[in-house]
Coordinates of C-alpha atoms in Angstrom, one line a residue:
L1 CA 118.4 -50.8 -18.8
M2 CA 120.0 -48.5 -16.3
Q3 CA 120.3 -45.8 -19.0
V4 CA 116.6 -46.3 -20.0
D5 CA 115.5 -46.2 -16.3
S6 CA 117.5 -43.0 -15.7
M7 CA 115.9 -41.4 -18.8
A8 CA 112.5 -42.4 -17.6
N9 CA 113.0 -40.7 -14.3
K10 CA 115.3 -37.7 -15.0
F11 CA 115.2 -36.7 -18.7
K12 CA 113.9 -33.2 -19.1
N13 CA 112.0 -33.8 -22.3
K14 CA 108.5 -35.2 -21.4
Q15 CA 108.2 -37.2 -24.7
V16 CA 111.6 -38.9 -24.1
R17 CA 110.7 -39.6 -20.5
K18 CA 107.4 -41.2 -21.6
A19 CA 109.1 -43.3 -24.3
A20 CA 111.7 -44.5 -21.9
T21 CA 109.0 -45.4 -19.3
E22 CA 107.1 -47.4 -21.8
S23 CA 110.3 -49.2 -23.1
F24 CA 111.3 -50.1 -19.5
A25 CA 107.9 -51.5 -18.8
L26 CA 108.0 -53.6 -22.0
A27 CA 111.4 -55.0 -20.9
A28 CA 110.1 -55.8 -17.5
G29 CA 107.0 -57.5 -18.9
A30 CA 109.2 -59.6 -21.2
M31 CA 111.1 -60.8 -18.1
G32 CA 107.9 -61.5 -16.2
L33 CA 108.5 -58.6 -13.8
T34 CA 106.9 -55.4 -12.8
A35 CA 108.8 -52.2 -13.6
D36 CA 109.6 -51.8 -9.9
Q37 CA 111.0 -55.3 -9.7
L38 CA 113.2 -54.8 -12.7
A39 CA 114.4 -51.4 -11.3
D40 CA 115.4 -53.3 -8.1
R41 CA 117.4 -55.8 -10.1
I42 CA 119.5 -53.3 -12.0
I43 CA 120.8 -51.2 -9.1
P44 CA 124.6 -51.4 -9.4
D45 CA 126.9 -52.2 -6.5
L46 CA 129.7 -50.0 -8.1
G47 CA 132.3 -52.7 -7.2
F48 CA 131.7 -52.6 -3.5
D49 CA 131.6 -55.9 -1.7
Q50 CA 128.9 -56.8 0.8
R51 CA 130.8 -55.1 3.6
G52 CA 130.6 -51.9 1.5
E53 CA 134.3 -51.9 0.7
K54 CA 136.3 -51.7 -2.5
D55 CA 140.1 -52.2 -2.9
I56 CA 142.2 -49.5 -4.6
D57 CA 145.5 -50.8 -5.9
F58 CA 148.4 -48.5 -6.6
G59 CA 150.8 -51.3 -7.4
T60 CA 152.9 -51.4 -4.3
R61 CA 150.4 -49.7 -2.0
K62 CA 146.7 -50.5 -1.5
F63 CA 143.9 -48.4 -0.1
T64 CA 140.3 -49.2 0.7
A65 CA 137.2 -47.2 -0.3
F66 CA 134.3 -47.8 2.0
L67 CA 130.7 -46.6 2.3
T68 CA 129.6 -44.6 5.3
P69 CA 126.2 -44.8 7.0
A70 CA 125.5 -41.4 5.4
L71 CA 126.0 -43.0 1.9
A72 CA 129.2 -41.2 1.2
V73 CA 132.5 -42.8 0.2
E74 CA 135.7 -42.5 2.4
L75 CA 139.2 -43.9 2.3
K76 CA 141.6 -45.7 4.6
D77 CA 145.1 -46.9 4.1
E78 CA 146.7 -50.3 4.6
N79 CA 146.8 -49.8 8.3
G80 CA 143.1 -49.0 8.5
K81 CA 143.7 -45.3 9.1
K82 CA 141.3 -42.8 7.5
I83 CA 142.7 -40.5 4.9
K84 CA 141.1 -37.6 3.2
S85 CA 142.1 -38.4 -0.4
L86 CA 144.2 -40.7 -2.5
P87 CA 147.9 -39.5 -2.5
K88 CA 150.0 -38.7 -5.5
P89 CA 151.8 -41.7 -6.9
G90 CA 155.1 -42.3 -5.2
A91 CA 158.4 -43.4 -6.7
K92 CA 157.6 -47.1 -5.9
D93 CA 154.1 -46.9 -7.2
D94 CA 152.9 -47.9 -10.7
E95 CA 152.3 -44.3 -11.9
V96 CA 150.1 -45.3 -14.8
K97 CA 148.0 -47.6 -12.7
A98 CA 147.8 -45.2 -9.8
N99 CA 146.6 -42.3 -12.0
A100 CA 144.0 -44.6 -13.7
V101 CA 142.8 -45.7 -10.3
K102 CA 142.5 -42.0 -9.1
A103 CA 140.4 -41.2 -12.1
E104 CA 138.3 -44.2 -11.5
F105 CA 137.8 -43.2 -7.9
T106 CA 136.6 -39.7 -9.0
A107 CA 134.1 -41.3 -11.3
L108 CA 133.0 -43.7 -8.5
K109 CA 132.1 -40.8 -6.2
K110 CA 130.0 -39.2 -9.0
S111 CA 128.3 -42.5 -9.8
L112 CA 127.5 -43.1 -6.2
K113 CA 125.9 -39.7 -5.9
T114 CA 123.7 -40.5 -8.9
V115 CA 122.7 -43.9 -7.6
V116 CA 121.9 -42.6 -4.1
T117 CA 119.7 -39.7 -5.6
T118 CA 117.8 -42.2 -7.8
Q119 CA 117.2 -44.6 -4.9
E120 CA 116.1 -41.8 -2.6
G121 CA 113.4 -41.0 -5.2
R122 CA 112.3 -44.6 -5.5
L123 CA 112.1 -45.0 -1.7
E124 CA 110.0 -41.8 -1.5
H125 CA 107.7 -43.3 -4.1
A126 CA 107.5 -46.5 -2.1
L127 CA 106.4 -44.4 0.9
S128 CA 103.7 -42.8 -1.2
S129 CA 102.4 -46.0 -2.8
G130 CA 102.8 -48.3 0.2
R131 CA 104.9 -50.7 -1.8
T132 CA 106.0 -53.9 0.0
W133 CA 108.5 -56.6 -0.9
E134 CA 108.5 -60.4 -0.5
I135 CA 111.1 -61.2 2.2
D136 CA 113.5 -63.0 -0.3
A137 CA 113.3 -60.0 -2.7
W138 CA 113.8 -57.6 0.2
E139 CA 116.9 -59.4 1.4
K140 CA 118.4 -59.6 -2.1
L141 CA 117.9 -55.9 -2.6
F142 CA 118.6 -54.4 0.9
V143 CA 121.1 -57.0 2.3
Q144 CA 123.1 -58.2 -0.7
N145 CA 123.5 -54.8 -2.4
P146 CA 126.0 -52.7 -0.3
I147 CA 124.5 -49.4 -1.3
M148 CA 120.9 -50.4 -0.5
H149 CA 122.2 -52.0 2.7
S150 CA 123.1 -48.6 4.0
F151 CA 119.6 -47.4 3.2
A152 CA 118.1 -50.4 5.0
M153 CA 119.9 -49.6 8.3
G154 CA 118.7 -46.0 8.5
L155 CA 115.0 -46.7 8.0
I156 CA 112.1 -48.2 9.9
W157 CA 110.4 -51.2 8.3
G158 CA 107.3 -53.2 9.0
F159 CA 106.1 -56.8 8.4
Y160 CA 102.7 -56.8 6.7
K161 CA 100.1 -59.5 6.4
D162 CA 97.2 -59.0 3.9
K163 CA 98.4 -55.4 3.5
K164 CA 98.0 -54.7 7.2
L165 CA 100.9 -53.7 9.4
V166 CA 101.8 -56.4 12.0
I167 CA 105.0 -55.1 13.6
T168 CA 107.7 -52.6 13.0
F169 CA 111.4 -53.3 13.1
R170 CA 114.9 -51.9 12.4
Y171 CA 117.6 -53.8 10.4
M172 CA 121.0 -53.9 12.1
N173 CA 124.4 -53.9 10.6
D174 CA 125.1 -57.4 11.7
G175 CA 121.9 -58.7 9.9
S176 CA 119.8 -58.9 13.0
L177 CA 116.4 -57.3 13.5
T178 CA 115.1 -55.4 16.5
D179 CA 111.6 -54.1 17.4
I180 CA 110.6 -50.9 19.0
D181 CA 111.3 -52.3 22.5
D182 CA 114.7 -53.5 21.4
N183 CA 113.6 -57.1 21.3
S184 CA 115.1 -59.4 18.7
L185 CA 113.0 -60.5 15.7
S186 CA 113.7 -63.0 12.9
F187 CA 112.7 -63.1 9.2
A188 CA 111.9 -66.8 9.8
D189 CA 109.1 -65.9 12.2
Y190 CA 107.4 -63.8 9.5
K191 CA 108.1 -65.9 6.4
D192 CA 104.6 -65.5 5.1
H193 CA 104.6 -61.7 5.4
T194 CA 105.9 -58.9 3.2
V195 CA 108.2 -56.1 4.2
G196 CA 107.5 -52.4 3.6
L197 CA 108.7 -48.9 4.6
I198 CA 106.7 -47.5 7.5
H199 CA 104.8 -44.3 6.9
P200 CA 104.4 -42.1 10.0
L201 CA 100.6 -42.3 9.4
E202 CA 100.8 -45.9 10.5
L203 CA 102.4 -45.1 13.9
T204 CA 101.2 -43.4 17.0
D205 CA 103.0 -40.3 18.3
E206 CA 104.4 -42.5 21.1
Q207 CA 105.8 -45.0 18.6
I208 CA 107.3 -42.3 16.5
E209 CA 109.1 -40.8 19.5
A210 CA 110.3 -44.3 20.6
W211 CA 111.8 -45.0 17.2
K212 CA 113.4 -41.5 17.1
E213 CA 115.0 -42.1 20.4
Q214 CA 116.4 -45.5 19.3
L215 CA 117.9 -44.0 16.1
D216 CA 119.4 -41.0 18.1
D217 CA 121.0 -43.5 20.6
F218 CA 122.8 -45.0 17.7
E219 CA 123.5 -41.6 16.0
I220 CA 121.7 -42.7 12.9
V221 CA 120.6 -40.0 10.5
Q222 CA 117.8 -41.3 8.2
P223 CA 118.7 -41.3 4.5
V224 CA 115.1 -40.5 3.6
L225 CA 112.8 -38.3 5.6
Q226 CA 110.6 -40.8 7.4
L227 CA 109.8 -40.5 11.1
R228 CA 109.9 -36.6 10.9
R229 CA 107.9 -36.6 7.7
P230 CA 105.0 -34.2 7.8
V231 CA 101.6 -35.8 7.7
Y232 CA 98.5 -34.4 6.0
L233 CA 95.0 -35.6 6.9
R234 CA 91.7 -35.1 5.1
T235 CA 89.2 -32.6 6.7
K236 CA 85.6 -33.6 7.2
E237 CA 84.7 -31.3 4.3
E238 CA 87.2 -33.0 2.0
E239 CA 85.9 -36.4 3.0
S240 CA 82.6 -35.5 1.2
T241 CA 84.0 -34.1 -2.1
N242 CA 86.2 -35.2 -5.0
I243 CA 88.1 -31.9 -5.4
L244 CA 91.0 -30.8 -3.2
K245 CA 90.9 -27.1 -2.9
R246 CA 93.3 -26.4 0.1
F247 CA 96.1 -25.2 -2.3
G248 CA 93.9 -23.1 -4.5
G249 CA 94.8 -19.4 -4.6
I250 CA 98.5 -19.9 -3.7
K251 CA 100.6 -17.7 -6.0
L252 CA 104.3 -18.0 -6.7
P253 CA 106.9 -18.0 -9.5
G254 CA 105.9 -20.7 -12.0
I255 CA 109.5 -21.9 -12.5
T256 CA 109.7 -22.5 -8.7
L257 CA 106.5 -24.6 -8.5
I258 CA 107.0 -26.6 -11.6
N259 CA 110.7 -27.4 -11.2
K260 CA 110.2 -28.6 -7.6
L261 CA 107.3 -30.8 -8.7
I262 CA 109.3 -32.3 -11.6
K263 CA 112.1 -33.2 -9.2
M264 CA 109.4 -35.1 -7.2
G265 CA 108.3 -37.0 -10.2
W266 CA 105.5 -34.8 -11.6
S267 CA 105.1 -33.9 -15.3
K268 CA 103.8 -30.9 -17.2
G269 CA 100.4 -31.3 -18.7
S270 CA 99.5 -31.1 -22.4
V271 CA 100.6 -28.1 -24.4
Q272 CA 97.6 -26.2 -25.6
D273 CA 96.9 -22.9 -27.5
G274 CA 99.7 -20.4 -27.5
G275 CA 102.3 -23.0 -26.3
A276 CA 100.9 -23.0 -22.7
F277 CA 100.0 -25.7 -20.3
Y278 CA 97.4 -25.5 -17.5
S279 CA 98.1 -28.6 -15.4
T280 CA 100.8 -30.7 -13.8
Y281 CA 100.3 -34.4 -12.9
K282 CA 101.8 -37.5 -11.4
E283 CA 100.6 -41.1 -11.7
F284 CA 101.1 -44.1 -9.4
P285 CA 100.6 -47.2 -11.7
S286 CA 100.9 -49.7 -8.8
L287 CA 97.8 -48.0 -7.2
G288 CA 96.0 -47.3 -10.5
I289 CA 95.7 -43.6 -9.4
G290 CA 96.8 -40.4 -10.9
V291 CA 96.7 -36.8 -9.5
Q292 CA 96.5 -33.6 -11.4
L293 CA 97.1 -30.0 -10.2
N294 CA 95.2 -27.4 -12.3
H295 CA 96.8 -24.0 -12.4
S296 CA 96.9 -20.7 -14.3
Y297 CA 98.6 -20.9 -17.7
L298 CA 102.4 -21.3 -17.9
Y299 CA 104.4 -21.3 -21.1
V300 CA 106.3 -24.4 -21.8
V301 CA 109.6 -22.5 -21.7
L302 CA 109.3 -21.2 -18.2
D303 CA 110.1 -17.6 -17.5
Y304 CA 111.7 -16.5 -14.2
E305 CA 109.3 -13.6 -13.8
E306 CA 106.1 -15.5 -14.7
E307 CA 103.8 -16.2 -11.8
V308 CA 101.3 -19.0 -11.4
M309 CA 98.2 -19.4 -9.3
M310 CA 97.4 -22.9 -8.1
G311 CA 93.9 -24.2 -8.5
E312 CA 92.1 -27.5 -7.8
V313 CA 93.7 -30.9 -7.3
V314 CA 91.9 -34.0 -8.5
F315 CA 92.6 -37.7 -8.4
Y316 CA 91.6 -40.0 -11.3
D317 CA 92.2 -43.5 -12.7
A318 CA 95.8 -43.7 -13.9
G319 CA 96.2 -44.1 -17.7
T320 CA 92.7 -42.8 -18.6
V321 CA 93.8 -39.2 -19.5
E322 CA 95.1 -38.6 -23.0
R323 CA 98.0 -36.2 -23.0
G324 CA 99.9 -34.6 -25.9
S325 CA 100.2 -31.5 -28.0
Y326 CA 96.8 -29.6 -28.2
V327 CA 95.0 -32.3 -26.2
Y328 CA 92.7 -31.1 -23.5
D329 CA 93.8 -33.3 -20.7
E330 CA 91.1 -32.8 -18.1
P331 CA 90.2 -36.1 -16.3
K332 CA 86.6 -37.1 -17.0
D333 CA 85.9 -38.8 -13.7
Y334 CA 87.3 -37.8 -10.3
I335 CA 88.0 -40.3 -7.5
P336 CA 86.3 -39.2 -4.3
L337 CA 88.9 -38.0 -1.8
K338 CA 87.6 -40.4 0.8
D339 CA 88.6 -43.3 -1.5
V340 CA 92.2 -42.1 -2.0
P341 CA 94.6 -44.1 0.2
A342 CA 95.6 -42.1 3.2
Q343 CA 99.3 -42.4 2.5
L344 CA 98.9 -41.2 -1.0
F345 CA 96.7 -38.3 0.0
S346 CA 99.3 -37.2 2.6
E347 CA 102.2 -37.6 0.2
V348 CA 100.5 -35.5 -2.6
C349 CA 99.8 -32.8 -0.1
Y350 CA 103.4 -33.0 1.1
N351 CA 104.7 -32.6 -2.5
L352 CA 102.4 -29.6 -3.2
D353 CA 103.2 -28.0 0.2
E354 CA 107.0 -28.4 -0.3
A355 CA 106.8 -27.1 -3.9
S356 CA 104.8 -24.0 -2.9
K357 CA 106.2 -23.2 0.6
T358 CA 108.1 -20.1 -0.6
S359 CA 104.8 -18.4 -1.6
T360 CA 103.9 -15.3 0.4
Y361 CA 100.4 -14.7 -1.1
K362 CA 97.2 -16.6 -1.2
D363 CA 93.9 -15.4 -2.7
E364 CA 91.2 -16.8 -0.4
H365 CA 88.6 -15.9 -3.0
W366 CA 90.4 -17.4 -5.9
E367 CA 87.4 -19.4 -7.1
T368 CA 85.3 -16.2 -7.8
N369 CA 88.1 -13.8 -8.5
R370 CA 90.1 -15.8 -11.1
D371 CA 90.0 -15.2 -14.8
L372 CA 88.6 -18.4 -16.1
S373 CA 90.6 -18.2 -19.3
F374 CA 93.7 -18.8 -17.1
F375 CA 92.4 -22.2 -15.9

């Protein structure tokens, strides 16, 4: 399941990614779970205990690998002194065992990096979709798993009731909770609530600054951009339309735009005449919403010198657009921008802004100047 989940999120081939996504969803359904719930359950602990420590045995000497708040792995010797790396086996050590352990430790660091990157992406998605967890599920994921425990301590959370934010809190290393004024909270007091990641849209400027100050006081660096996350709001004009045009006319290398969007979970649109595609999209099944960026044509095999011009962005009902080779994948019905959840709208704009920020040119008259055959 971990392999299939990884393929669904990271595999370069779109068809393989789609097949893996469908397979993972089928497995989740067979277990009576959503895909997100199943993905929570298969996050490995990599052998770390709940304190975030793992014993390394050289035979006569023992060392301890431990997780740092920055989600890196460091070492200490039997006296608790930090060391930079595992030493070479000594005369009294079991050389075979020590060399095997050193190879295992090298693999551990690589595996940790992969797990952290995957979970960063999932937490970014949770911010976009406004996902919440039942308290028992949250504790099982973010308290019992040592890797996710490190994530939990660096982020700001909220208790929600009927999808509305009630109060924000921070999870401490000792398992306690504290609110924005440094008052103690308890899960027991909010047992009929759910827990979710706070999006800066849900906070006032004063609340954001107060939380920043509290994190700075404890020298905590957030593992996912949260409090300092850019926020994008709809304009009055956008409130009355179903087409987002603020990114139209931006021109930049196609390989830059598409590769950045793919890293953020977007996918290339259908391949059409001449082996080109004209759109890039992302779907949020839990919200039932998809988003599509239309752009000038790009060949499937991206060329470093090929430029692309961004066009309209539209939202639609997820799962309603047929995609495949030589399929014209234009959504039939657009969701009015005023009906798109504020967090999702902001996150889509954030994705597109990040992916295109290296651009130095924008055609303000792109709608009238463009060659329609390119769109």
